[in-house]
Coordinates of C-alpha atoms in Angstrom, one line a residue:
X221 CA -80.4 -141.0 -42.2
X222 CA -79.3 -137.4 -42.4
X223 CA -76.0 -135.9 -43.2
X224 CA -74.8 -132.3 -43.1
X225 CA -73.5 -130.8 -46.4
X226 CA -71.6 -127.4 -46.5
X227 CA -72.7 -125.7 -49.7
X228 CA -71.0 -122.5 -50.8
X229 CA -72.8 -120.0 -53.0
X230 CA -71.9 -116.6 -53.7
X231 CA -69.2 -116.4 -50.9
X232 CA -71.8 -117.8 -48.5
X233 CA -71.5 -121.0 -46.9
X234 CA -74.7 -122.8 -45.7
X235 CA -75.0 -126.1 -44.0
X236 CA -77.9 -128.1 -45.5
X237 CA -79.2 -131.5 -44.3
X238 CA -79.4 -134.2 -46.9
X239 CA -81.4 -137.4 -46.3
X240 CA -79.6 -140.6 -47.3
X241 CA -82.0 -143.0 -48.6
X242 CA -82.2 -146.6 -49.9
X243 CA -80.9 -146.6 -53.5
X244 CA -83.2 -146.8 -56.3
X245 CA -82.9 -148.6 -59.7
X246 CA -81.3 -145.6 -61.5
X247 CA -78.8 -145.1 -58.8
X248 CA -77.9 -148.9 -59.0
X249 CA -77.6 -148.7 -62.8
X250 CA -75.3 -145.6 -62.5
X251 CA -73.3 -147.3 -59.9
X252 CA -72.8 -150.3 -62.0
X253 CA -71.6 -148.2 -64.8
X254 CA -69.0 -146.5 -62.6
X255 CA -67.8 -149.7 -61.1
X256 CA -67.3 -151.1 -64.7
X257 CA -65.3 -148.0 -65.6
X258 CA -63.1 -148.7 -62.4
X259 CA -62.5 -152.3 -63.7
X260 CA -61.8 -151.2 -67.1
X261 CA -59.3 -148.6 -65.9
X262 CA -57.5 -151.1 -63.9
X263 CA -57.6 -153.8 -66.5
X264 CA -56.2 -151.4 -69.1
X265 CA -53.3 -150.1 -66.9
X266 CA -50.3 -152.3 -67.6
X267 CA -48.4 -151.0 -64.6
X268 CA -51.1 -151.9 -62.2
X269 CA -51.4 -155.3 -63.8
X270 CA -47.6 -155.8 -63.3
X271 CA -47.8 -154.5 -59.7
X272 CA -50.5 -157.1 -58.9
X273 CA -48.6 -159.9 -60.7
X274 CA -45.4 -159.0 -58.9
X275 CA -47.1 -159.2 -55.6
X276 CA -48.8 -162.5 -56.4
X277 CA -45.5 -164.0 -57.6
X278 CA -43.7 -163.0 -54.5
X279 CA -46.5 -164.7 -52.4
X280 CA -46.7 -167.7 -54.4
X281 CA -42.8 -168.3 -54.8
X282 CA -42.3 -168.8 -51.2
X283 CA -38.6 -168.0 -51.7
X284 CA -36.6 -166.0 -49.2
X285 CA -35.4 -163.2 -51.3
X286 CA -34.1 -160.2 -49.8
X287 CA -37.0 -157.9 -48.5
X288 CA -35.3 -154.8 -49.9
X289 CA -35.2 -156.4 -53.5
X290 CA -38.7 -157.3 -53.3
X291 CA -39.8 -154.1 -51.8
X292 CA -38.0 -152.1 -54.4
X293 CA -39.5 -154.1 -57.2
X294 CA -43.1 -153.6 -55.9
X295 CA -42.5 -149.9 -55.1
X296 CA -41.2 -149.2 -58.6
X297 CA -44.5 -150.8 -60.0
X298 CA -46.6 -148.8 -57.5
X299 CA -44.9 -145.6 -58.6
X300 CA -45.6 -146.4 -62.2
X301 CA -49.3 -146.9 -61.4
X302 CA -49.7 -143.7 -59.3
X303 CA -51.7 -142.0 -62.1
X304 CA -54.3 -144.6 -61.9
X305 CA -54.2 -145.3 -58.0
X306 CA -54.1 -141.6 -57.0
X307 CA -56.0 -139.9 -59.8
X308 CA -58.5 -142.0 -61.6
X309 CA -59.6 -144.4 -59.0
X310 CA -60.2 -141.9 -56.1
X311 CA -62.3 -139.8 -58.6
X312 CA -64.3 -142.8 -59.8
X313 CA -64.8 -143.8 -56.0
X314 CA -66.1 -140.3 -55.2
X315 CA -68.3 -140.6 -58.4
X316 CA -69.6 -143.8 -57.0
X317 CA -70.4 -142.4 -53.7
X318 CA -72.1 -139.4 -55.3
X319 CA -74.4 -141.7 -57.2
X320 CA -75.2 -143.8 -54.1
X321 CA -75.7 -141.1 -51.9
X322 CA -77.6 -138.7 -54.4
X323 CA -75.3 -135.9 -53.5
X324 CA -74.1 -133.9 -56.5
X325 CA -70.4 -134.8 -57.2
X326 CA -69.3 -131.1 -57.1
X327 CA -70.9 -130.7 -53.8
X328 CA -69.4 -134.0 -52.5
X329 CA -65.8 -133.3 -53.5
X330 CA -66.0 -129.9 -51.7
X331 CA -66.8 -131.5 -48.3
X332 CA -64.4 -132.0 -45.6
X333 CA -62.8 -135.5 -45.6
X334 CA -64.5 -136.5 -42.3
X335 CA -67.9 -135.4 -43.6
X336 CA -67.3 -137.5 -46.9
X337 CA -66.7 -140.6 -44.6
X338 CA -69.9 -139.7 -42.6
X339 CA -71.8 -139.8 -46.0
X340 CA -70.1 -143.1 -46.9
X341 CA -71.1 -144.6 -43.5
X342 CA -74.8 -143.4 -44.0
X343 CA -74.9 -145.0 -47.4
X344 CA -73.7 -148.2 -46.0
X345 CA -75.9 -148.1 -43.0
X346 CA -79.1 -147.2 -45.0
X347 CA -78.5 -149.8 -47.7
X348 CA -77.8 -153.4 -47.0
X349 CA -75.4 -153.7 -50.0
X350 CA -74.7 -157.4 -49.4
X351 CA -78.5 -158.1 -49.3
X352 CA -79.0 -156.3 -52.6
X353 CA -76.3 -158.0 -54.3
X354 CA -77.7 -161.4 -53.2
X355 CA -81.1 -160.5 -54.3
X356 CA -79.9 -159.3 -57.7
X357 CA -78.0 -162.8 -58.1
X358 CA -81.1 -164.6 -57.1
X359 CA -83.2 -162.7 -59.7
X360 CA -80.6 -163.3 -62.4
X361 CA -80.6 -167.0 -61.7
X362 CA -84.3 -167.2 -61.9
X363 CA -84.2 -165.4 -65.2
X364 CA -81.6 -167.7 -66.6
X365 CA -83.6 -170.7 -65.5
X366 CA -86.7 -169.3 -67.1
X367 CA -85.0 -168.7 -70.4
X368 CA -83.5 -172.1 -70.3
X369 CA -87.0 -173.8 -69.7
X370 CA -88.5 -171.6 -72.4
X371 CA -85.9 -172.6 -75.0
X372 CA -86.7 -176.3 -74.3
X373 CA -90.4 -175.8 -75.1
X374 CA -89.9 -173.6 -78.1
X375 CA -86.6 -174.7 -79.9
X376 CA -87.9 -173.5 -83.3
X377 CA -88.1 -169.8 -82.1
X378 CA -84.4 -169.7 -81.8
X379 CA -84.0 -171.2 -85.3
X380 CA -86.5 -168.6 -86.7
X381 CA -84.7 -165.8 -85.1
X382 CA -81.3 -166.9 -86.4
X383 CA -82.6 -167.3 -90.0
X384 CA -84.2 -163.7 -89.8

């Protein structure tokens, strides 16, 4: 699937077509690294963790607190988390899209918002992400089963490796 990119060089803007293709192993590896960074950032941000906990507590409590009180508490936590929510996560999201679309990050972030959504849509349409995830899980399970079977037939090898 082709998307149009506007590329500016030496005060000249050119529209170039870029082919969105199925992701390759390198792209998947790089994408997983970006996703890991996103989770680490979210996990390490105490304000975001508190925001999520406050929201969960409110849903689980089932108490009829005043909406204004609950809303203000959640709003305060959201404001405290803004640096992560508005700066770090959007950058990481665009980095992930750059990896999956094979469009250079600097080129991607200079596109109009609508064009970035077109690139996102093309990546989703070309790559069946759900199918890829299921396939990766299947291979991982097969690998785990194989390692388990092999360890049953060769228990001394583990002992030898531990002693070495």
